[in-house]
Amino acid sequence: MLSETTPTSSQNLSDRDKAVIWHPFTQMQTAPSPIPIVRGKGSVLYDADGREYLDMISSWWVNLHGHAHPYIAQRVAEQLQVLEHVIFADFTHQPAIELAERLLTILPQNQTKVFYSDNGSTAVEVALKMAFQYWHNLGLPRYKVVALEDAYHGDTFGAMAVGGRSAFTSPFVPFLFDVDYLPTPVPGQEDAVLQKARELFTADVAAFIVEPLVQGSGGMIMYEPSVLNELFQMARQNGTLIIADEVMTGFGRTGKLFASDHIEEKPDLISLSKGLTGGTMALGVTTCTQAIYDAFLSTDKSKTLFHGHSFTANPIACTTALASMDLLLAAETQTAIQRIAANHTEFSQRLATYTTVRNIRQRGTLLAFEINVGEATSYFNTVRDRAYRFMLERGVLMRPLGNVLYMMPPYCTTNEQLQYTYDQVEDFLKSFS
Ligand SMILES: *Cc1c(COP(=O)(O)O)cnc(C)c1O
């Protein structure tokens, strides 16, 4: 029964939620009640009590053009009237074909085939399976994988295995396949990492997987295109397949359409999701080179890529991706990306005046920094909860990764909204002095 006075009040919805729902990445015993969101518009979310929140993390990095975008909504509504879903083995449809064609025109030119799945983790799983089976099909099996420390590639088992080992993965370590790790080549560490890479990149490495230029969940750790380029070259010299996990960095976040656009040497496989549909639907994509695709062609059925999901290439999801791409490639969005980046750069200078702020870094629309008040930098740093609550009370949704604060706004975020957020961040910093 719904309550009679305020049938969808925050309290009512929170209570019902608590009774039946288990939330992601959430310690259910100590977590505060979830905030019921009833609507969104642009960069603003509205809760059941009418409170507003500026979504400065693009709802976990997926939203590009703002919430409930009318153009995406219209395209989805049209598609729903025509075809909601169809099996994707032995059948195909226009939205999937058109999306693949258009993705291949904007991705690095060595990418020639598109494989659909549902989310970022599956896009990574598919890339790994393509890489391993590529070597298997060639009759030259390779079993080693090189990844970066602090990497995050998703929460399914293969994706966890190639991620850095952390509190997130510790219960599962006995079940994860071994990976050789390179430290992340952050500024100042490049030579040491390249040194180690010379040892690790041997001719038996099947794949090298990275989040190019920005490690998201690891704490918005950033490194330079030049060193990544060198690592890619080293991997390639040994025939190792390069997997760029652009699930977070894709679709303009780093100031270019893809992080791979910042580097000369191109990956063999690319995983995409999150911003792919502008944050409207779950969809994942793995793209690959012709050479990888060709290694699966055979009259021998055992060389098939035996992988697929019920909702592979869902037409509604593909349509949202097409609509999102229209918006992304529009001149005004490209201008907005540069505008947000410029605002961040200016704010960085303000941030630099605080003695508690360390390690300010930016790549395109992504700005991150650490608050250092004694405790070591870590996901469990207690500054996290304090900052989260402080910003939320002032109507700004940020989700610090430990003491790493970052902003990843939708591209429609206005200068006023950015400035308001910056001001609240400064107020928070002042609370330490
Ligand atoms: C979020 C993320 C994933 C996992 O995507 P999901 O859709 O959450 O499964 C994989 N890789 C990177 C780099 C991510 O940021």
Short mmCIF file of C-alpha atoms and ligand atoms in Angstrom, two decimals:
data_model
loop_
_atom_site.label_atom_id
_atom_site.label_comp_id
_atom_site.label_asym_id
_atom_site.label_seq_id
_atom_site.Cartn_x
_atom_site.Cartn_y
_atom_site.Cartn_z
CA MET A 1 0.00 0.00 0.00
CA LEU A 2 1.24 3.47 -0.83
CA SER A 3 1.00 6.04 1.91
CA GLU A 4 -2.00 8.34 1.47
CA THR A 5 -0.43 11.70 2.13
CA THR A 6 2.79 11.66 0.13
CA PRO A 7 2.70 8.48 -1.88
CA THR A 8 6.22 8.86 -3.25
CA SER A 9 7.93 10.81 -0.49
CA SER A 10 11.64 10.18 -0.07
CA GLN A 11 11.12 8.48 3.26
CA ASN A 12 8.50 6.12 1.91
CA LEU A 13 10.60 5.12 -1.10
CA SER A 14 13.76 4.72 1.00
CA ASP A 15 11.98 2.42 3.42
CA ARG A 16 10.57 0.26 0.65
CA ASP A 17 13.99 0.16 -1.00
CA LYS A 18 15.67 -0.91 2.23
CA ALA A 19 13.22 -3.78 2.59
CA VAL A 20 13.99 -5.40 -0.76
CA ILE A 21 17.09 -4.04 -2.51
CA TRP A 22 20.82 -4.77 -2.32
CA HIS A 23 22.81 -1.89 -3.84
CA PRO A 24 26.11 -2.05 -5.76
CA PHE A 25 29.40 -1.23 -4.02
CA THR A 26 27.43 -0.57 -0.85
CA GLN A 27 27.92 -1.80 2.73
CA MET A 28 24.22 -2.24 3.42
CA GLN A 29 24.62 -2.17 7.21
CA THR A 30 26.13 1.29 7.45
CA ALA A 31 25.03 2.97 4.23
CA PRO A 32 22.71 5.98 4.59
CA SER A 33 19.25 5.64 3.06
CA PRO A 34 19.39 5.89 -0.72
CA ILE A 35 18.05 9.10 -2.23
CA PRO A 36 15.05 8.41 -4.47
CA ILE A 37 15.43 10.31 -7.73
CA VAL A 38 12.21 10.97 -9.57
CA ARG A 39 13.40 12.95 -12.57
CA GLY A 40 16.38 14.45 -14.29
CA LYS A 41 16.96 17.31 -16.68
CA GLY A 42 20.30 18.40 -18.08
CA SER A 43 22.92 18.00 -15.38
CA VAL A 44 20.36 18.17 -12.57
CA LEU A 45 18.69 15.31 -10.70
CA TYR A 46 15.51 15.91 -8.66
CA ASP A 47 14.64 13.81 -5.64
CA ALA A 48 11.20 12.84 -4.36
CA ASP A 49 11.17 15.83 -2.01
CA GLY A 50 12.02 18.24 -4.82
CA ARG A 51 15.68 18.69 -3.85
CA GLU A 52 18.17 19.24 -6.68
CA TYR A 53 21.54 17.62 -7.19
CA LEU A 54 24.11 18.61 -9.78
CA ASP A 55 25.33 15.35 -11.27
CA MET A 56 29.07 16.06 -11.38
CA ILE A 57 29.98 12.42 -11.95
CA SER A 58 27.62 11.83 -14.87
CA SER A 59 25.85 9.11 -12.87
CA TRP A 60 28.87 6.82 -12.65
CA TRP A 61 30.50 8.18 -15.80
CA VAL A 62 27.80 7.21 -18.27
CA ASN A 63 25.89 10.39 -18.99
CA LEU A 64 27.17 12.65 -21.77
CA HIS A 65 24.35 15.00 -22.74
CA GLY A 66 22.31 15.38 -19.57
CA HIS A 67 19.39 13.43 -18.16
CA ALA A 68 16.20 12.60 -20.04
CA HIS A 69 17.51 14.23 -23.20
CA PRO A 70 14.50 14.98 -25.44
CA TYR A 71 16.23 13.97 -28.69
CA ILE A 72 17.34 10.59 -27.30
CA ALA A 73 13.89 10.08 -25.78
CA GLN A 74 12.23 10.77 -29.13
CA ARG A 75 14.51 8.38 -31.04
CA VAL A 76 13.95 5.64 -28.43
CA ALA A 77 10.18 6.17 -28.56
CA GLU A 78 10.23 5.83 -32.35
CA GLN A 79 12.37 2.69 -32.25
CA LEU A 80 10.10 1.12 -29.61
CA GLN A 81 7.18 1.34 -32.03
CA VAL A 82 9.14 -0.49 -34.72
CA LEU A 83 11.35 -3.18 -33.20
CA GLU A 84 12.21 -3.64 -29.53
CA HIS A 85 14.48 -6.66 -29.84
CA VAL A 86 15.43 -9.53 -32.08
CA ILE A 87 17.83 -12.45 -31.78
CA PHE A 88 21.22 -11.38 -33.18
CA ALA A 89 22.53 -14.74 -34.39
CA ASP A 90 21.47 -15.29 -38.03
CA PHE A 91 19.44 -12.06 -37.85
CA THR A 92 20.41 -8.41 -37.98
CA HIS A 93 18.85 -4.95 -38.03
CA GLN A 94 19.41 -1.40 -39.19
CA PRO A 95 20.36 0.24 -35.83
CA ALA A 96 23.13 -2.33 -35.19
CA ILE A 97 24.50 -2.02 -38.72
CA GLU A 98 24.41 1.76 -38.75
CA LEU A 99 25.99 2.02 -35.30
CA ALA A 100 28.83 -0.33 -36.28
CA GLU A 101 29.43 1.64 -39.50
CA ARG A 102 29.47 4.96 -37.69
CA LEU A 103 31.64 3.73 -34.80
CA LEU A 104 34.23 2.46 -37.26
CA THR A 105 34.40 5.86 -38.94
CA ILE A 106 35.29 7.60 -35.66
CA LEU A 107 37.48 4.88 -34.05
CA PRO A 108 41.16 4.41 -34.96
CA GLN A 109 41.27 3.31 -38.60
CA ASN A 110 42.78 -0.12 -37.86
CA GLN A 111 39.48 -1.20 -36.25
CA THR A 112 37.30 -3.07 -38.72
CA LYS A 113 34.76 -5.25 -36.86
CA VAL A 114 32.26 -4.60 -34.07
CA PHE A 115 31.04 -7.17 -31.54
CA TYR A 116 28.11 -6.21 -29.33
CA SER A 117 27.46 -7.03 -25.67
CA ASP A 118 25.72 -5.41 -22.69
CA ASN A 119 28.12 -3.44 -20.54
CA GLY A 120 31.73 -2.51 -19.85
CA SER A 121 32.67 -5.73 -18.09
CA THR A 122 31.35 -7.88 -20.93
CA ALA A 123 33.09 -5.64 -23.48
CA VAL A 124 36.33 -6.44 -21.63
CA GLU A 125 35.53 -10.17 -21.32
CA VAL A 126 34.96 -10.32 -25.07
CA ALA A 127 38.25 -8.54 -25.79
CA LEU A 128 40.12 -11.01 -23.57
CA LYS A 129 38.41 -14.00 -25.15
CA MET A 130 39.15 -12.68 -28.64
CA ALA A 131 42.79 -12.21 -27.68
CA PHE A 132 43.24 -15.66 -26.11
CA GLN A 133 41.36 -17.46 -28.85
CA TYR A 134 43.23 -15.54 -31.54
CA TRP A 135 46.45 -17.23 -30.38
CA HIS A 136 44.66 -20.53 -29.89
CA ASN A 137 43.19 -20.46 -33.38
CA LEU A 138 46.58 -19.67 -34.89
CA GLY A 139 47.94 -22.78 -33.16
CA LEU A 140 50.40 -20.58 -31.28
CA PRO A 141 48.84 -20.45 -27.83
CA ARG A 142 49.98 -17.68 -25.49
CA TYR A 143 48.83 -17.56 -21.88
CA LYS A 144 50.33 -14.42 -20.38
CA VAL A 145 48.63 -11.09 -19.85
CA VAL A 146 50.26 -7.83 -18.84
CA ALA A 147 48.10 -5.25 -17.08
CA LEU A 148 48.68 -2.16 -14.97
CA GLU A 149 48.60 -2.03 -11.20
CA ASP A 150 45.49 -0.24 -9.89
CA ALA A 151 43.68 -1.08 -13.10
CA TYR A 152 39.92 -1.53 -13.10
CA HIS A 153 38.30 -3.39 -15.97
CA GLY A 154 34.98 -4.46 -14.45
CA ASP A 155 33.49 -6.87 -11.94
CA THR A 156 33.02 -10.13 -13.82
CA PHE A 157 35.73 -12.76 -13.30
CA GLY A 158 37.87 -12.20 -16.36
CA ALA A 159 37.63 -8.44 -15.94
CA MET A 160 38.51 -8.78 -12.25
CA ALA A 161 41.47 -11.01 -13.10
CA VAL A 162 43.09 -8.34 -15.29
CA GLY A 163 42.33 -5.59 -12.76
CA GLY A 164 44.64 -4.68 -9.94
CA ARG A 165 44.29 -6.76 -6.80
CA SER A 166 42.47 -4.78 -4.11
CA ALA A 167 39.91 -5.02 -1.33
CA PHE A 168 37.33 -5.36 -4.12
CA THR A 169 38.87 -8.58 -5.40
CA SER A 170 40.40 -10.19 -2.30
CA PRO A 171 37.61 -12.77 -1.67
CA PHE A 172 38.06 -13.98 -5.24
CA VAL A 173 41.84 -14.03 -5.64
CA PRO A 174 42.06 -17.85 -5.61
CA PHE A 175 39.74 -17.93 -8.61
CA LEU A 176 41.42 -15.24 -10.71
CA PHE A 177 43.96 -16.12 -13.40
CA ASP A 178 47.48 -14.73 -12.96
CA VAL A 179 48.47 -11.50 -14.60
CA ASP A 180 51.85 -9.73 -14.74
CA TYR A 181 51.56 -6.16 -13.52
CA LEU A 182 53.40 -3.06 -14.57
CA PRO A 183 53.25 -0.08 -12.23
CA THR A 184 51.22 2.75 -13.74
CA PRO A 185 53.66 5.04 -15.60
CA VAL A 186 52.66 8.23 -13.76
CA PRO A 187 54.81 11.31 -14.36
CA GLY A 188 58.26 10.75 -12.89
CA GLN A 189 57.96 6.95 -12.97
CA GLU A 190 58.11 6.52 -16.74
CA ASP A 191 61.69 5.26 -16.98
CA ALA A 192 61.28 2.72 -14.19
CA VAL A 193 58.08 1.40 -15.76
CA LEU A 194 59.65 1.16 -19.23
CA GLN A 195 62.56 -0.72 -17.65
CA LYS A 196 60.20 -3.24 -16.08
CA ALA A 197 58.22 -3.46 -19.32
CA ARG A 198 61.36 -4.56 -21.17
CA GLU A 199 61.46 -7.58 -18.85
CA LEU A 200 57.75 -8.36 -18.96
CA PHE A 201 57.06 -7.98 -22.68
CA THR A 202 58.31 -11.32 -23.92
CA ALA A 203 57.14 -13.25 -26.97
CA ASP A 204 54.70 -15.33 -24.90
CA VAL A 205 52.47 -12.44 -23.83
CA ALA A 206 49.03 -12.83 -25.39
CA ALA A 207 47.66 -9.42 -24.50
CA PHE A 208 48.46 -6.11 -22.86
CA ILE A 209 45.36 -4.43 -21.43
CA VAL A 210 45.16 -0.82 -20.24
CA GLU A 211 42.81 1.99 -19.45
CA PRO A 212 44.52 4.49 -21.74
CA LEU A 213 45.69 7.75 -20.07
CA VAL A 214 43.26 7.64 -17.13
CA GLN A 215 42.72 4.83 -14.64
CA GLY A 216 39.23 5.60 -13.42
CA SER A 217 38.23 3.50 -10.42
CA GLY A 218 41.86 3.18 -9.35
CA GLY A 219 41.61 6.83 -8.33
CA MET A 220 41.60 8.89 -11.53
CA ILE A 221 45.30 8.18 -11.97
CA MET A 222 46.59 9.92 -15.09
CA TYR A 223 49.66 9.36 -17.24
CA GLU A 224 51.06 10.73 -20.47
CA PRO A 225 50.37 9.61 -24.05
CA SER A 226 54.10 9.43 -24.85
CA VAL A 227 54.88 6.68 -22.34
CA LEU A 228 51.78 4.72 -23.31
CA ASN A 229 52.88 4.95 -26.91
CA GLU A 230 56.24 3.45 -25.97
CA LEU A 231 54.56 0.65 -24.03
CA PHE A 232 52.31 -0.11 -27.00
CA GLN A 233 55.35 -0.23 -29.29
CA MET A 234 57.16 -2.58 -26.96
CA ALA A 235 54.15 -4.89 -26.75
CA ARG A 236 53.71 -4.84 -30.51
CA GLN A 237 57.34 -5.78 -31.17
CA ASN A 238 56.51 -9.13 -29.58
CA GLY A 239 53.23 -9.52 -31.41
CA THR A 240 51.29 -8.99 -28.18
CA LEU A 241 47.73 -7.85 -28.78
CA ILE A 242 46.93 -4.46 -27.26
CA ILE A 243 43.54 -4.00 -25.60
CA ALA A 244 42.44 -0.43 -24.90
CA ASP A 245 39.69 -0.43 -22.29
CA GLU A 246 38.02 2.84 -23.26
CA VAL A 247 34.85 2.07 -21.33
CA MET A 248 35.34 5.26 -19.30
CA THR A 249 37.70 7.32 -21.52
CA GLY A 250 35.67 6.99 -24.70
CA PHE A 251 33.34 9.53 -26.29
CA GLY A 252 35.09 12.78 -25.50
CA ARG A 253 36.01 12.51 -21.84
CA THR A 254 39.71 13.07 -22.44
CA GLY A 255 39.16 16.04 -24.76
CA LYS A 256 39.38 13.89 -27.90
CA LEU A 257 36.78 11.37 -29.03
CA PHE A 258 38.89 8.48 -27.70
CA ALA A 259 41.97 8.33 -25.48
CA SER A 260 43.56 6.27 -28.27
CA ASP A 261 43.40 9.42 -30.42
CA HIS A 262 46.13 10.93 -28.22
CA ILE A 263 48.64 8.23 -29.16
CA GLU A 264 50.24 7.14 -32.44
CA GLU A 265 50.44 3.40 -31.91
CA LYS A 266 46.88 2.07 -32.08
CA PRO A 267 45.33 -0.74 -30.01
CA ASP A 268 44.24 -4.02 -31.63
CA LEU A 269 41.08 -4.29 -29.56
CA ILE A 270 38.93 -1.56 -28.02
CA SER A 271 36.26 -1.99 -25.33
CA LEU A 272 33.51 0.61 -25.12
CA SER A 273 30.42 1.13 -22.99
CA LYS A 274 29.31 3.81 -20.47
CA GLY A 275 29.09 6.94 -22.69
CA LEU A 276 28.33 4.81 -25.75
CA THR A 277 24.56 5.38 -25.38
CA GLY A 278 24.98 8.77 -23.75
CA GLY A 279 24.09 7.01 -20.51
CA THR A 280 20.57 6.01 -21.52
CA MET A 281 20.81 2.26 -22.08
CA ALA A 282 23.19 -0.56 -21.19
CA LEU A 283 25.31 -1.46 -24.20
CA GLY A 284 28.84 -2.68 -24.71
CA VAL A 285 31.01 -2.95 -27.78
CA THR A 286 34.31 -4.65 -28.52
CA THR A 287 36.03 -3.70 -31.76
CA CYS A 288 39.02 -5.41 -33.35
CA THR A 289 41.38 -5.37 -36.29
CA GLN A 290 40.92 -7.40 -39.46
CA ALA A 291 43.81 -9.70 -38.48
CA ILE A 292 42.03 -10.74 -35.27
CA TYR A 293 38.73 -11.26 -37.06
CA ASP A 294 40.43 -13.30 -39.78
CA ALA A 295 41.94 -15.69 -37.21
CA PHE A 296 38.39 -16.88 -36.44
CA LEU A 297 37.41 -17.57 -40.06
CA SER A 298 37.47 -21.26 -40.85
CA THR A 299 35.44 -24.19 -42.10
CA ASP A 300 36.40 -25.68 -38.72
CA LYS A 301 33.54 -24.68 -36.40
CA SER A 302 35.72 -24.96 -33.31
CA LYS A 303 37.42 -21.71 -34.37
CA THR A 304 34.16 -19.77 -33.86
CA LEU A 305 33.95 -17.11 -31.17
CA PHE A 306 31.42 -18.89 -29.00
CA HIS A 307 30.23 -15.89 -27.07
CA GLY A 308 26.96 -13.99 -26.97
CA HIS A 309 24.34 -12.46 -24.72
CA SER A 310 20.56 -12.59 -24.88
CA PHE A 311 20.37 -8.88 -25.49
CA THR A 312 23.27 -8.65 -27.94
CA ALA A 313 22.87 -5.50 -30.07
CA ASN A 314 19.47 -4.63 -28.62
CA PRO A 315 17.86 -2.27 -31.17
CA ILE A 316 16.72 0.22 -28.51
CA ALA A 317 20.23 0.40 -27.08
CA CYS A 318 21.79 0.74 -30.53
CA THR A 319 19.32 3.53 -31.33
CA THR A 320 20.22 5.44 -28.18
CA ALA A 321 23.89 5.09 -29.15
CA LEU A 322 23.15 6.49 -32.60
CA ALA A 323 21.20 9.39 -31.12
CA SER A 324 23.96 10.04 -28.61
CA MET A 325 26.52 10.04 -31.42
CA ASP A 326 24.52 12.66 -33.34
CA LEU A 327 24.64 14.87 -30.25
CA LEU A 328 28.30 14.12 -29.48
CA LEU A 329 29.54 14.97 -32.95
CA ALA A 330 27.53 18.22 -33.13
CA ALA A 331 29.78 21.28 -33.13
CA GLU A 332 28.18 22.67 -29.99
CA THR A 333 29.01 19.56 -27.97
CA GLN A 334 32.60 19.57 -29.19
CA THR A 335 32.80 23.23 -28.14
CA ALA A 336 31.25 22.40 -24.77
CA ILE A 337 33.92 19.75 -24.13
CA GLN A 338 36.65 22.35 -24.67
CA ARG A 339 34.72 24.88 -22.57
CA ILE A 340 34.46 22.49 -19.62
CA ALA A 341 38.14 21.61 -19.97
CA ALA A 342 39.05 25.31 -19.92
CA ASN A 343 36.94 25.89 -16.78
CA HIS A 344 38.68 22.96 -15.07
CA THR A 345 42.11 24.33 -15.99
CA GLU A 346 41.24 27.69 -14.50
CA PHE A 347 39.91 26.07 -11.34
CA SER A 348 43.11 24.01 -11.05
CA GLN A 349 44.97 27.25 -10.45
CA ARG A 350 42.62 28.13 -7.61
CA LEU A 351 43.04 24.62 -6.19
CA ALA A 352 46.81 24.90 -6.28
CA THR A 353 46.71 27.60 -3.61
CA TYR A 354 45.49 25.13 -0.96
CA THR A 355 48.23 23.37 1.02
CA THR A 356 45.90 20.41 1.63
CA VAL A 357 45.50 19.81 -2.12
CA ARG A 358 47.97 17.51 -3.87
CA ASN A 359 48.45 16.04 -7.27
CA ILE A 360 46.03 18.13 -9.30
CA ARG A 361 45.58 16.50 -12.68
CA GLN A 362 43.37 16.98 -15.67
CA ARG A 363 42.64 15.30 -18.97
CA GLY A 364 39.90 17.02 -20.96
CA THR A 365 36.66 17.18 -18.97
CA LEU A 366 38.15 15.11 -16.15
CA LEU A 367 39.64 16.95 -13.20
CA ALA A 368 41.00 15.15 -10.13
CA PHE A 369 43.04 16.00 -7.06
CA GLU A 370 43.89 14.57 -3.66
CA ILE A 371 43.06 16.05 -0.29
CA ASN A 372 45.91 15.34 2.04
CA VAL A 373 45.20 15.83 5.72
CA GLY A 374 47.46 13.24 7.26
CA GLU A 375 45.99 9.93 6.13
CA ALA A 376 47.49 8.03 3.22
CA THR A 377 45.80 8.16 -0.17
CA SER A 378 43.37 5.25 -0.30
CA TYR A 379 39.82 4.27 -1.21
CA PHE A 380 39.05 3.94 2.51
CA ASN A 381 40.41 7.35 3.47
CA THR A 382 37.91 8.99 5.86
CA VAL A 383 37.93 12.32 4.00
CA ARG A 384 35.75 10.50 1.48
CA ASP A 385 32.54 10.36 3.55
CA ARG A 386 33.02 13.88 4.82
CA ALA A 387 33.46 15.29 1.32
CA TYR A 388 30.60 13.24 -0.09
CA ARG A 389 28.15 14.48 2.55
CA PHE A 390 29.37 18.07 2.44
CA MET A 391 28.87 18.32 -1.32
CA LEU A 392 25.54 16.49 -1.24
CA GLU A 393 24.16 18.84 1.40
CA ARG A 394 24.99 21.67 -0.98
CA GLY A 395 23.28 19.95 -3.86
CA VAL A 396 26.32 18.56 -5.66
CA LEU A 397 26.71 14.87 -6.37
CA MET A 398 30.36 13.90 -6.27
CA ARG A 399 31.61 10.46 -5.23
CA PRO A 400 35.21 10.80 -4.10
CA LEU A 401 37.41 7.75 -4.54
CA GLY A 402 38.84 7.84 -1.02
CA ASN A 403 40.57 11.18 -0.69
CA VAL A 404 40.65 11.64 -4.47
CA LEU A 405 38.02 14.18 -5.48
CA TYR A 406 37.12 14.39 -9.13
CA MET A 407 34.63 15.92 -11.50
CA MET A 408 33.34 14.34 -14.67
CA PRO A 409 30.32 16.44 -15.65
CA PRO A 410 27.92 15.82 -18.53
CA TYR A 411 28.88 18.00 -21.50
CA CYS A 412 25.72 20.11 -21.15
CA THR A 413 26.89 21.36 -17.73
CA THR A 414 26.85 25.17 -17.77
CA ASN A 415 29.64 27.49 -16.63
CA GLU A 416 27.41 28.58 -13.74
CA GLN A 417 26.92 24.99 -12.63
CA LEU A 418 30.67 24.37 -12.83
CA GLN A 419 31.45 27.55 -10.89
CA TYR A 420 28.88 26.64 -8.23
CA THR A 421 30.55 23.25 -7.83
CA TYR A 422 34.04 24.77 -7.67
CA ASP A 423 32.85 27.19 -4.97
CA GLN A 424 31.47 24.34 -2.87
CA VAL A 425 34.72 22.41 -3.26
CA GLU A 426 36.62 25.47 -2.06
CA ASP A 427 34.29 25.81 0.92
CA PHE A 428 35.01 22.21 1.76
CA LEU A 429 38.76 22.81 1.53
CA LYS A 430 38.41 25.84 3.79
CA SER A 431 36.74 23.66 6.42
CA PHE A 432 40.16 22.12 7.09
CA SER A 433 41.88 25.37 8.01
C1 LIG B 1 33.13 0.99 -15.49
C2 LIG B 1 34.28 0.34 -16.18
C3 LIG B 1 34.22 -0.99 -16.60
C4 LIG B 1 33.03 -1.87 -16.30
O1 LIG B 1 31.89 -1.43 -16.93
P1 LIG B 1 30.46 -1.92 -16.39
O2 LIG B 1 29.50 -1.43 -17.41
O3 LIG B 1 30.29 -1.27 -15.05
O4 LIG B 1 30.52 -3.40 -16.29
C5 LIG B 1 35.28 -1.50 -17.30
N1 LIG B 1 36.37 -0.76 -17.56
C6 LIG B 1 36.47 0.52 -17.18
C7 LIG B 1 37.68 1.30 -17.53
C8 LIG B 1 35.44 1.11 -16.46
O5 LIG B 1 35.55 2.37 -16.04
#
